[in-house]
PDB file of C-alpha atoms in Angstrom:
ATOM      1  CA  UNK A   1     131.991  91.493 129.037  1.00 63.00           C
ATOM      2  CA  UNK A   2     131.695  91.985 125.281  1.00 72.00           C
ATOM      3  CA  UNK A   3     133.638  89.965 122.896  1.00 93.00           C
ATOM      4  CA  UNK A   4     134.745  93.075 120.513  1.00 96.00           C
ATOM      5  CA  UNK A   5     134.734  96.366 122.521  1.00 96.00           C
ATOM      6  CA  UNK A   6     135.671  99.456 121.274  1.00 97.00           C
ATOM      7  CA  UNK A   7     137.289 102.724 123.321  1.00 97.00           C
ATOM      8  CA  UNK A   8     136.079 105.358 123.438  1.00 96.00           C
ATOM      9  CA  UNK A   9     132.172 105.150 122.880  1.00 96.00           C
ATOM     10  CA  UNK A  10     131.160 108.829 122.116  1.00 97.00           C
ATOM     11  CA  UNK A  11     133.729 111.287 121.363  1.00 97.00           C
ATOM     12  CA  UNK A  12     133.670 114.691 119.673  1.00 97.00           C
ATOM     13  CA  UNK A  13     137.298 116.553 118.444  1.00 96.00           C
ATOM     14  CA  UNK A  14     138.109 119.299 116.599  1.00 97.00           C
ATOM     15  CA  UNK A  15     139.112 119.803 113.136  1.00 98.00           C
ATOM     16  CA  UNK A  16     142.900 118.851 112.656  1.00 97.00           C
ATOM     17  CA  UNK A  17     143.508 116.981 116.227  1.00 97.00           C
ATOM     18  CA  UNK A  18     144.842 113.474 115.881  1.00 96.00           C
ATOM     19  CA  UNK A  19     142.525 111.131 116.995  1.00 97.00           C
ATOM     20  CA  UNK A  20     142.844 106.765 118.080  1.00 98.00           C
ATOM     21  CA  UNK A  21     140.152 104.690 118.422  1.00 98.00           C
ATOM     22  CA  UNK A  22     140.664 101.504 120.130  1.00 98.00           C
ATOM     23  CA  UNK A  23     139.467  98.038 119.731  1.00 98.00           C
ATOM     24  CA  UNK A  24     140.118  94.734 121.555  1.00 97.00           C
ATOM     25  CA  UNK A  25     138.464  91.399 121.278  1.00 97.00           C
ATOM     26  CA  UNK A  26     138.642  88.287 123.077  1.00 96.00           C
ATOM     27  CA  UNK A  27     137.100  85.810 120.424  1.00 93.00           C
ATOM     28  CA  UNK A  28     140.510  85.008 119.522  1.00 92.00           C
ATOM     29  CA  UNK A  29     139.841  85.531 116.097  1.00 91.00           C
ATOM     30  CA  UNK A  30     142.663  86.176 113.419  1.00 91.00           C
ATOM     31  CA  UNK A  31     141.072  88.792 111.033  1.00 92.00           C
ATOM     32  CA  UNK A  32     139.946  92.370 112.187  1.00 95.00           C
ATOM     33  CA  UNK A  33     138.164  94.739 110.666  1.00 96.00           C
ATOM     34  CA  UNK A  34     137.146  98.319 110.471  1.00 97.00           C
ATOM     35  CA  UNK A  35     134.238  99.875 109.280  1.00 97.00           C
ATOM     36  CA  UNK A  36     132.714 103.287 108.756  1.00 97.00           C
ATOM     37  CA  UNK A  37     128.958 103.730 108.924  1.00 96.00           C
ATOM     38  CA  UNK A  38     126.943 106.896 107.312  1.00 95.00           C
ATOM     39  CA  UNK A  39     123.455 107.434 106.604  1.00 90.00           C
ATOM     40  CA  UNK A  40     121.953 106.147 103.519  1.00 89.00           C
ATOM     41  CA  UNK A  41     125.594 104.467 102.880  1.00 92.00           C
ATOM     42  CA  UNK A  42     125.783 101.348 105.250  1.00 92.00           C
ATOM     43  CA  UNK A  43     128.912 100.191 106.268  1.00 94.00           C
ATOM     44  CA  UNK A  44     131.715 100.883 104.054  1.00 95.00           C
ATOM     45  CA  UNK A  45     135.322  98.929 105.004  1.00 94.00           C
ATOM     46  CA  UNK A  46     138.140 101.364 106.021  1.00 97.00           C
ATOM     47  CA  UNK A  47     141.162  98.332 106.683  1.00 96.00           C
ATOM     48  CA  UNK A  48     141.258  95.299 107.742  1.00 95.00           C
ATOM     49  CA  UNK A  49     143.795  92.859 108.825  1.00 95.00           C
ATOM     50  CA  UNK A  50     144.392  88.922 108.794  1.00 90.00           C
ATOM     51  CA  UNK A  51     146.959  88.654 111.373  1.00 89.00           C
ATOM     52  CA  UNK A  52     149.680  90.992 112.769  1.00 91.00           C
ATOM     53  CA  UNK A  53     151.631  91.119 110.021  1.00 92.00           C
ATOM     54  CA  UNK A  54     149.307  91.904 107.216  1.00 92.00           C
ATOM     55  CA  UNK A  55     147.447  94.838 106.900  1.00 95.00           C
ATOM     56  CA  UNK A  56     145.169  96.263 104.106  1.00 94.00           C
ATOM     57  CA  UNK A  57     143.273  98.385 102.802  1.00 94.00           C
ATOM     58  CA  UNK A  58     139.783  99.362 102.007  1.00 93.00           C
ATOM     59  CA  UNK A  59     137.950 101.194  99.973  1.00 90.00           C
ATOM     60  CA  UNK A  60     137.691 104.256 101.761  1.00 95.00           C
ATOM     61  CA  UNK A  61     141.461 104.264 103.565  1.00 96.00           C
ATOM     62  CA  UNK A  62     142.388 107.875 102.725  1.00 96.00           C
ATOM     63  CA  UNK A  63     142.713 110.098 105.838  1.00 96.00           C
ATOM     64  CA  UNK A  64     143.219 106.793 108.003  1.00 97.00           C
ATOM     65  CA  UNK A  65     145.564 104.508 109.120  1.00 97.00           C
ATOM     66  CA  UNK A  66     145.678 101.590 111.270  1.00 97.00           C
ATOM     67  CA  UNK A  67     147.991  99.257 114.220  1.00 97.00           C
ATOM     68  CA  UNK A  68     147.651  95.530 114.623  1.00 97.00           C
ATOM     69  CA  UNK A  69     149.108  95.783 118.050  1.00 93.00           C
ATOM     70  CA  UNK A  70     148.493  92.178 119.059  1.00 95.00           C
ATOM     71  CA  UNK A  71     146.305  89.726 118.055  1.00 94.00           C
ATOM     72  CA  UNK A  72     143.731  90.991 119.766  1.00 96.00           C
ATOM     73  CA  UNK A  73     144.111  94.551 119.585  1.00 97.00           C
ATOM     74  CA  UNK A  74     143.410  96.698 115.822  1.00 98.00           C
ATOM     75  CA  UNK A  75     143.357 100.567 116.346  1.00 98.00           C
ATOM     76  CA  UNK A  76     142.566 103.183 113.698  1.00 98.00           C
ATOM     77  CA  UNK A  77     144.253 106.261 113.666  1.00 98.00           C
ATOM     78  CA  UNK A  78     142.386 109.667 111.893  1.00 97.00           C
ATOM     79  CA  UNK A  79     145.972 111.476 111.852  1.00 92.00           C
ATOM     80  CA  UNK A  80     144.565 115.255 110.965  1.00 96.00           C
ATOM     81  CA  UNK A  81     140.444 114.860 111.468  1.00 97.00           C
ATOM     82  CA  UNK A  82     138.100 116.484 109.266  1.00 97.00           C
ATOM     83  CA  UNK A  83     134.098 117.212 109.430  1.00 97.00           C
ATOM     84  CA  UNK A  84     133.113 114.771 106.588  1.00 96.00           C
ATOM     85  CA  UNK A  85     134.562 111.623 109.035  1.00 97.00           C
ATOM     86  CA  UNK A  86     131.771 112.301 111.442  1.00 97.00           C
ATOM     87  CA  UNK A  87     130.370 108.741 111.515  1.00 97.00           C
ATOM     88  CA  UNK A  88     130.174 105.568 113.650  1.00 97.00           C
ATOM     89  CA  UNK A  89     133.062 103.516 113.254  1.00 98.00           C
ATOM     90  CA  UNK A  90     132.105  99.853 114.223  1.00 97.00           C
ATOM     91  CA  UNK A  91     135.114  97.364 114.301  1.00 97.00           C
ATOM     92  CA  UNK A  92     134.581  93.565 113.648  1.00 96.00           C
ATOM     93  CA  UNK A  93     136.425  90.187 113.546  1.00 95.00           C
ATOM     94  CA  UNK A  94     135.950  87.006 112.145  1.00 91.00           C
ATOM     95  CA  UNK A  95     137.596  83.439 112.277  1.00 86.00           C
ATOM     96  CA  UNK A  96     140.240  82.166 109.910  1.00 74.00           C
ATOM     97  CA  UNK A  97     139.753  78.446 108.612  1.00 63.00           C
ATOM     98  CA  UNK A  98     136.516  78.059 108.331  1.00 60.00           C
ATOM     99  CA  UNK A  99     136.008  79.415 104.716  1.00 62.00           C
ATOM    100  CA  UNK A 100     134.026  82.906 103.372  1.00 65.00           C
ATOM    101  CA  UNK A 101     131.029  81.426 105.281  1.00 73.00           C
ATOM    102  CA  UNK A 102     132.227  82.556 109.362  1.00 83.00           C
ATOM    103  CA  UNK A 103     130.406  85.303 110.368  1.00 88.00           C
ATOM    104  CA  UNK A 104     131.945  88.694 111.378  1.00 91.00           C
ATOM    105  CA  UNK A 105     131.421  89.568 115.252  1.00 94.00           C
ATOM    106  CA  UNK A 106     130.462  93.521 115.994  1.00 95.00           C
ATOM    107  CA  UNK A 107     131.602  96.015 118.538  1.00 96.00           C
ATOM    108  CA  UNK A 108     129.252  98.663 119.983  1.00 94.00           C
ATOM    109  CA  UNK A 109     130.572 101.000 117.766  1.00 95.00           C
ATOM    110  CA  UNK A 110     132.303 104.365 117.966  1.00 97.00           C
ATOM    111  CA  UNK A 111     130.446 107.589 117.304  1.00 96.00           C
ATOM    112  CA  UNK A 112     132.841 110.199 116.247  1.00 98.00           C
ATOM    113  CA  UNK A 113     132.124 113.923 116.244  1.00 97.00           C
ATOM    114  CA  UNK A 114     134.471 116.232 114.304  1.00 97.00           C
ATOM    115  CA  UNK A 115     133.693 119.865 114.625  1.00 97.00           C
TER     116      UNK A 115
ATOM    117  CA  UNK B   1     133.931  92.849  92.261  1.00 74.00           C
ATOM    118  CA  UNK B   2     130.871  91.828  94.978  1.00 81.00           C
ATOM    119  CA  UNK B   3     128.488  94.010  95.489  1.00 88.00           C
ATOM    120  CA  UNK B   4     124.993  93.941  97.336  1.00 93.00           C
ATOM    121  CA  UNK B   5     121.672  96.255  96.449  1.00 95.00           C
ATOM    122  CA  UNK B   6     119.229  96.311  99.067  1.00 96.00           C
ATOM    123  CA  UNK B   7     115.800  97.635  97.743  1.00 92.00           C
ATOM    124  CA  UNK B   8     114.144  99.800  99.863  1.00 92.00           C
ATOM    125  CA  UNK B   9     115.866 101.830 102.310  1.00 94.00           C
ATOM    126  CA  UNK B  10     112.702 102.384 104.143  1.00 96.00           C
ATOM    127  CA  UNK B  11     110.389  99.866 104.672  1.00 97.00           C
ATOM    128  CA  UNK B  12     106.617 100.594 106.795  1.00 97.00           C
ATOM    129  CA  UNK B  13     104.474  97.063 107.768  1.00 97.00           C
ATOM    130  CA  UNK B  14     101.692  96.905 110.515  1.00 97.00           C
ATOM    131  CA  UNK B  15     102.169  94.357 113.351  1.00 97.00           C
ATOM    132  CA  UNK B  16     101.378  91.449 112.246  1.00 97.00           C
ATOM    133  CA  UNK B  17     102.107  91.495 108.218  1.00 98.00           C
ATOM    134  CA  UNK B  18     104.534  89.838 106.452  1.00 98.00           C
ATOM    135  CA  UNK B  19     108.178  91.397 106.295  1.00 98.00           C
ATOM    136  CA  UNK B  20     109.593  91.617 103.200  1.00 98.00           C
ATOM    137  CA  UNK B  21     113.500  93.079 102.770  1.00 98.00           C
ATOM    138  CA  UNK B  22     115.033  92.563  99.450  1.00 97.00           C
ATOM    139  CA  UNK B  23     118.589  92.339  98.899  1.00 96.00           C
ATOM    140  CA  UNK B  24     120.204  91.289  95.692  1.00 96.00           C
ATOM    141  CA  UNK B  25     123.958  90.573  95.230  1.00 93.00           C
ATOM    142  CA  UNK B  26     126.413  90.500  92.207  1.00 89.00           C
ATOM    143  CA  UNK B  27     129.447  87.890  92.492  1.00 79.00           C
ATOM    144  CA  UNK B  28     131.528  86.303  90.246  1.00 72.00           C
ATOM    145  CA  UNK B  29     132.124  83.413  92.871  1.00 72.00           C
ATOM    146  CA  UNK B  30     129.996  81.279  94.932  1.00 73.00           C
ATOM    147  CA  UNK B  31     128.878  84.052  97.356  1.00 82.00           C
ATOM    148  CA  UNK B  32     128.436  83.811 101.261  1.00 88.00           C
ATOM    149  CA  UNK B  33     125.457  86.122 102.392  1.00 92.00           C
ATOM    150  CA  UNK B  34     124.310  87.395 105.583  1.00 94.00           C
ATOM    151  CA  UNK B  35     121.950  89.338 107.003  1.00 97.00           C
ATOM    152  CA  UNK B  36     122.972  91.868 110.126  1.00 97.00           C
ATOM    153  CA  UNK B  37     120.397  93.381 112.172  1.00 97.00           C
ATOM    154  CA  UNK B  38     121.303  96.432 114.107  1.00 96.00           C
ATOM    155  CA  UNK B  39     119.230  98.203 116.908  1.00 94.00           C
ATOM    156  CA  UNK B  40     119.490 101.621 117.905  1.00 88.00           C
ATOM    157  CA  UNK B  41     122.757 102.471 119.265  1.00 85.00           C
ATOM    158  CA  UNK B  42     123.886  99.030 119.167  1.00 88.00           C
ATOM    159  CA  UNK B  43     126.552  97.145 117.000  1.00 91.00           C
ATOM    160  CA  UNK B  44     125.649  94.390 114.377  1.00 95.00           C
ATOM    161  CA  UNK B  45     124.333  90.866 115.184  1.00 95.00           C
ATOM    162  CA  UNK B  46     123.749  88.565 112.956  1.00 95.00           C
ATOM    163  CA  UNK B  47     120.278  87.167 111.973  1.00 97.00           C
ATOM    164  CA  UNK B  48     121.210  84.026 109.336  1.00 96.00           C
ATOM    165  CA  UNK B  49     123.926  83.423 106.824  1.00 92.00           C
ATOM    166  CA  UNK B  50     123.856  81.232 103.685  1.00 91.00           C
ATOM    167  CA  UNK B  51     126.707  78.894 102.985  1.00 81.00           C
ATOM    168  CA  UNK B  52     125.830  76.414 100.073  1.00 78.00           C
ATOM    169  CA  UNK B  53     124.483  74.196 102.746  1.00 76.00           C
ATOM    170  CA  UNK B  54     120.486  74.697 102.048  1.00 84.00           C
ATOM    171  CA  UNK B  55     118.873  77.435  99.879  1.00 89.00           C
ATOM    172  CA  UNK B  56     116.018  78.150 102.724  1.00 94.00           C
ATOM    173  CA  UNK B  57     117.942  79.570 105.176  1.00 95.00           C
ATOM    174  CA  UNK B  58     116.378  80.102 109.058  1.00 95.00           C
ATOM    175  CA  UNK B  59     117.560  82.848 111.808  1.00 95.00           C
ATOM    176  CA  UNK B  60     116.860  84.378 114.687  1.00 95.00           C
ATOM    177  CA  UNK B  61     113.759  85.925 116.122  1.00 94.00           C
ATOM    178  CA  UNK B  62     111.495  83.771 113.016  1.00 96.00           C
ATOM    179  CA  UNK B  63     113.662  85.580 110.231  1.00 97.00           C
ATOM    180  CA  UNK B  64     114.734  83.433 107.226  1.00 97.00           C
ATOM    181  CA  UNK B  65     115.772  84.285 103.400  1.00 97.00           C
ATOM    182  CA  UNK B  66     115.729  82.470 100.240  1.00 95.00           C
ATOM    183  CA  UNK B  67     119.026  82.046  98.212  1.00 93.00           C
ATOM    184  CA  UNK B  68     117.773  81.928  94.564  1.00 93.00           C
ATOM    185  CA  UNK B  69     120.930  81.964  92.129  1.00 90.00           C
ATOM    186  CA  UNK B  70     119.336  81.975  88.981  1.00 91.00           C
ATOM    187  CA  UNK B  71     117.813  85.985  90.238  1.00 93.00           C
ATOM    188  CA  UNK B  72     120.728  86.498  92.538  1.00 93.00           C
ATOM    189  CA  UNK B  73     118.613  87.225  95.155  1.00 95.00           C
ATOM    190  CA  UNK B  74     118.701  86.670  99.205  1.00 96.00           C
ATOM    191  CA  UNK B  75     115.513  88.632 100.034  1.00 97.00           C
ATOM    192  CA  UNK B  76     114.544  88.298 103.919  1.00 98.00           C
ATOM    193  CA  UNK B  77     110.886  87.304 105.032  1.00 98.00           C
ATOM    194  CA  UNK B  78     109.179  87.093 108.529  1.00 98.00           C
ATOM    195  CA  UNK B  79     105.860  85.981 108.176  1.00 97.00           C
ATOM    196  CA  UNK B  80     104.644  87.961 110.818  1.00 97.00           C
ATOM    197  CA  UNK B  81     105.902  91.594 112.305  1.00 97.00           C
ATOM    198  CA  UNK B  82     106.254  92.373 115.915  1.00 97.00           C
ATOM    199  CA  UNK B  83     107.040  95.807 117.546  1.00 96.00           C
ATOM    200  CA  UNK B  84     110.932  94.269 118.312  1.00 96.00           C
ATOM    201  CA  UNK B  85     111.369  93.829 114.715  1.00 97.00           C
ATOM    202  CA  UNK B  86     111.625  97.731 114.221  1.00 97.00           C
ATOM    203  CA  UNK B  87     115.361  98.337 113.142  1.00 97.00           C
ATOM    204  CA  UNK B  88     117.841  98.584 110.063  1.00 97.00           C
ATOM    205  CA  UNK B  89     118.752  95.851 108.264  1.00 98.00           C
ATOM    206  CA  UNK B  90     121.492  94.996 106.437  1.00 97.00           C
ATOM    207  CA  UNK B  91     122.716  92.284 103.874  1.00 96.00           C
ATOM    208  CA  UNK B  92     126.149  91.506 103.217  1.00 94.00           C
ATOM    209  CA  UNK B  93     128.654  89.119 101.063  1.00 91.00           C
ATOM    210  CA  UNK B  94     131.244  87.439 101.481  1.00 85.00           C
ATOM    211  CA  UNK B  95     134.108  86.665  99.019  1.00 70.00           C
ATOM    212  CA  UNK B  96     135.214  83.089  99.103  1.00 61.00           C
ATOM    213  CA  UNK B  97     138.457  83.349  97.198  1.00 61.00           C
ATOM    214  CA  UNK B  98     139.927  83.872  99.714  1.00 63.00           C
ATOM    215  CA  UNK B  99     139.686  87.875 100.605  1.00 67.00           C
ATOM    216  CA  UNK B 100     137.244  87.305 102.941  1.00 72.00           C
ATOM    217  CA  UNK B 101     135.911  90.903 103.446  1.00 83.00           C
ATOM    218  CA  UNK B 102     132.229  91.721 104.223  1.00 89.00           C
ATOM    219  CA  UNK B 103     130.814  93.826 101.735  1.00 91.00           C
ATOM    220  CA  UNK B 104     127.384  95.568 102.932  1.00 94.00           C
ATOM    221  CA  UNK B 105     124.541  96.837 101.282  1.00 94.00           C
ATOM    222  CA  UNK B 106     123.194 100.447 102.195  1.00 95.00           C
ATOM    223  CA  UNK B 107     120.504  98.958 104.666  1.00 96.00           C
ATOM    224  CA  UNK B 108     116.576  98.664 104.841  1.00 97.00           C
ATOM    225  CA  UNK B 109     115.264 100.689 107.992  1.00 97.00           C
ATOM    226  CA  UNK B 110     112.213  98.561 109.218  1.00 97.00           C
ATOM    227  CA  UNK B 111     109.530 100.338 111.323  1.00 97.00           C
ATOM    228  CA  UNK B 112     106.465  98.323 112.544  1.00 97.00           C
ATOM    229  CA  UNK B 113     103.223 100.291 112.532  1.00 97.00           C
ATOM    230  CA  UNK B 114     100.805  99.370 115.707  1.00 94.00           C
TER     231      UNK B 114
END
């Protein structure tokens, strides 16, 4: 089984639906991630999280919002979905304590359609 | 604030030829930089990572980059292409003040000619 995994794989809404995706990861790791990837843009951080308690943003947050369920579990929330966030969504984690040098782990990614 | 550049978002070398990807990164602390390789439809996996430890820096798959601080460069090298190389790259820092967010550069698309 993967380490991150991310629900659902494909999935295509409609404009102004409410739409979760889900991620779980059984690294154990403290700090979760989420990321948006476009074309020509690479990845570009949405939130991302430290522990349950702390949440923050990133530098493309509007339209989103997140849940730290549980350690393990970060899900990200598009409360009224629009065309432009058609992308893959990829979330990631990373271990706490052993400085800015731990890498971040990657989930299959998400690709969203919104039409 | 940290930002990468990565030169090149399209990058053509025959099997065989060296691999050059360029990345450059602005800091205003001791960076951490990786580079990510991602395959089609896959997530992100990590090819090498500098931390302060050595300046030549090996990976995966024969991959290794160069940390040179005084052009603020981490360019990526393979001395010699395969077919399985064909992918996007990416290069990334890390802050080490303690925000520890990945910040990416736009990516380098590799394709190996035959």
């Amino acid at each position: 089984d993967a380490d991150v995994t991310q629900t659902p794989r494909n999935r295509i809404t409609k404009t102004g639906k409410r739409i979760m995706l889900e991620c779980s990861q059984t690294k154990g790791h403290d700090r979760m991630y989420w990321y948006r990837q476009d074309p020509g843009l690479g990845l570009r951080l949405i939130y991302y999280s430290f522990d349950v308690k702390d949440i923050n943003k990133g530098e493309i947050s509007d339209g989103y919002s997140v849940s730290r369920q549980a350690q393990a579990k970060f899900s990200l929330s598009l409360e009224s979905a629009i065309p432009n966030q058609t992308a893959l969504y990829f979330c990631a984690t990373s271990d706490t304590g052993q400085g800015g040098d731990t890498e971040a782990f990657f989930g299959q990614g998400t690709r969203l359609t919104v039409v | 604030a940290q930002s990468v550049t990565q030169l090149g978002s399209h990058v053509s070398v025959s099997e065989g030829a060296l691999v050059l990807l360029r990345c450059n990164y602005s800091s205003s602390v001791p960076p951490y930089l990786f580079w990510y390789v991602q395959y089609p439809n896959q997530g992100l996996q990590l090819l090498l990572k500098y931390t302060s430890a050595a300046t030549l820096v090996k990976g995966i798959n024969g991959f290794e980059a160069e940390f040179k601080k005084s052009e603020t460069s981490f360019h990526l090298t393979k001395p010699s292409a395969h077919m399985s190389d064909a992918a996007e790259y990416f290069c990334a820092v890390s802050d080490g003040s303690g925000t520890y967010k990945y910040i990416f550069g736009t990516g380098t698309r590799l394709k190996v000619l035959a």
